[in-house]
C-alpha atoms as one frame of an Amber mdcrd trajectory, in Angstrom:
protein
 -18.111 185.369  30.442 -19.306 182.553  28.299 -22.928 183.346  29.170 -22.480
 186.989  28.188 -21.055 185.978  24.821 -23.923 183.660  24.105 -26.490 186.236
  25.156 -24.842 188.867  22.808 -24.810 186.364  20.008 -28.512 185.604  20.446
 -29.484 189.258  20.598 -27.294 189.879  17.520 -29.201 187.125  15.620 -32.532
 188.758  16.610 -31.476 192.171  15.284 -29.940 190.654  12.184 -33.093 188.676
  11.286 -35.217 191.782  11.827 -32.951 193.789   9.537 -33.257 191.217   6.793
 -37.067 191.097   6.828 -37.550 194.810   6.011 -38.400 195.834   2.485 -35.645
 197.120   0.320 -36.206 200.531  -1.288 -36.221 200.739  -5.064 -32.970 202.468
  -6.133 -34.591 203.911  -9.301 -37.406 205.523  -7.419 -35.104 206.926  -4.734
 -32.747 208.358  -7.293 -35.607 209.990  -9.252 -36.871 211.499  -5.987 -33.498
 212.765  -5.152 -33.127 214.210  -8.663 -36.493 216.003  -8.408 -35.670 217.492
  -5.019 -32.230 218.697  -6.314 -33.797 220.135  -9.408 -36.340 222.010  -7.309
 -33.648 223.243  -4.932 -31.656 224.426  -7.916 -34.448 226.510  -9.240 -35.138
 227.950  -5.791 -31.494 228.974  -5.389 -31.392 230.416  -8.893 -34.570 232.364
  -8.444 -33.558 233.696  -5.004 -30.175 234.723  -6.261 -31.580 236.515  -9.166
 -34.127 238.304  -6.971 -31.286 239.400  -4.546 -29.181 240.768  -7.410 -32.101
 242.633  -8.961 -32.976 244.040  -5.613 -29.433 245.122  -5.010 -29.392 246.923
  -8.343 -32.852 248.429  -7.901 -32.219 249.973  -4.354 -30.576 253.325  -4.742
 -27.433 254.004  -2.687 -28.562 256.882  -0.624 -25.712 258.873   1.022 -26.863
 260.919   3.879 -24.632 264.097   3.985 -25.767 264.951   7.517 -24.496 261.825
   9.313 -22.391 260.240   6.593 -24.248 256.906   6.352 -25.291 255.029   3.261
 -26.798 251.576   2.496 -23.846 250.390   0.438 -23.053 247.584   2.893 -26.598
 246.267   2.650 -26.426 246.377  -1.073 -23.131 244.588  -1.241 -24.459 241.842
   1.116 -27.571 241.459  -1.079 -25.378 241.257  -4.243 -22.814 238.768  -2.797
 -25.697 236.574  -1.292 -27.346 236.526  -4.698 -24.151 235.633  -6.510 -23.410
 232.751  -4.100 -26.984 231.470  -4.349 -26.660 231.413  -8.263 -23.311 229.738
  -8.072 -24.767 227.191  -5.583 -27.581 226.306  -8.043 -25.115 225.105 -10.720
 -23.908 221.981  -8.844 -27.531 221.241  -7.820 -28.596 221.234 -11.478 -25.605
 219.087 -12.437 -26.100 216.464  -9.756 -29.916 216.359 -10.488 -29.108 215.505
 -14.103 -26.523 212.919 -13.061 -29.027 211.228 -10.658 -31.744 211.254 -13.340
 -29.460 209.526 -15.953 -28.330 207.037 -13.330 -32.013 206.228 -12.443 -32.627
 205.682 -16.064 -29.871 203.121 -16.232 -30.705 201.309 -13.032 -33.864 199.259
 -12.588 -35.001 196.640 -10.081 -37.258 194.100 -11.629 -38.375 190.550 -11.186
 -36.786 188.316 -13.783 -37.597 184.686 -14.444 -34.905 182.125 -13.919 -34.797
 179.851 -16.968 -33.649 176.305 -16.221 -32.385 173.913 -18.856 -34.506 171.072
 -17.359 -38.283 171.941 -17.532 -40.058 171.521 -14.278 -43.810 171.056 -13.552
 -44.139 174.167 -11.506 -44.004 177.690 -12.946 -40.649 179.410 -13.538 -39.415
 181.151 -10.305 -39.072 184.876 -10.331 -36.047 186.498  -8.635 -35.489 190.209
  -7.890 -32.666 191.474  -9.968 -30.895 194.776 -10.583 -30.356 195.548 -14.208
 -27.840 198.082 -15.346 -27.832 199.623 -18.861 -24.456 200.812 -19.971 -24.680
 203.176 -22.917 -21.797 202.689 -25.336
């Protein structure tokens, strides 16, 4: 039992050290990409919904007196699908704007660490996350 616990501990150290060596993604860049994708998806949903509603209005409801059929079901499906697509685009636009504003506030930069005692070597740079809070 003791050997199994030691083996699992050593395997865990290997995976943990590998996880720490990977490069971190810049949160500002990832938020801007997410915002761009959401903005594009919002426009796609808005355009598709508008096209469906226009198509539902443009297609005439032909009622066939011989067999009693019409395309009213198809038109209502087109209209409802278009309405749902337009309503879905609203949260996409709102979240895209929220992510863009958050990306403007967050930035990952290298800042120098100023020490009160001057040293002979150059000032060390440390990665830091800066957050701008508008008041």
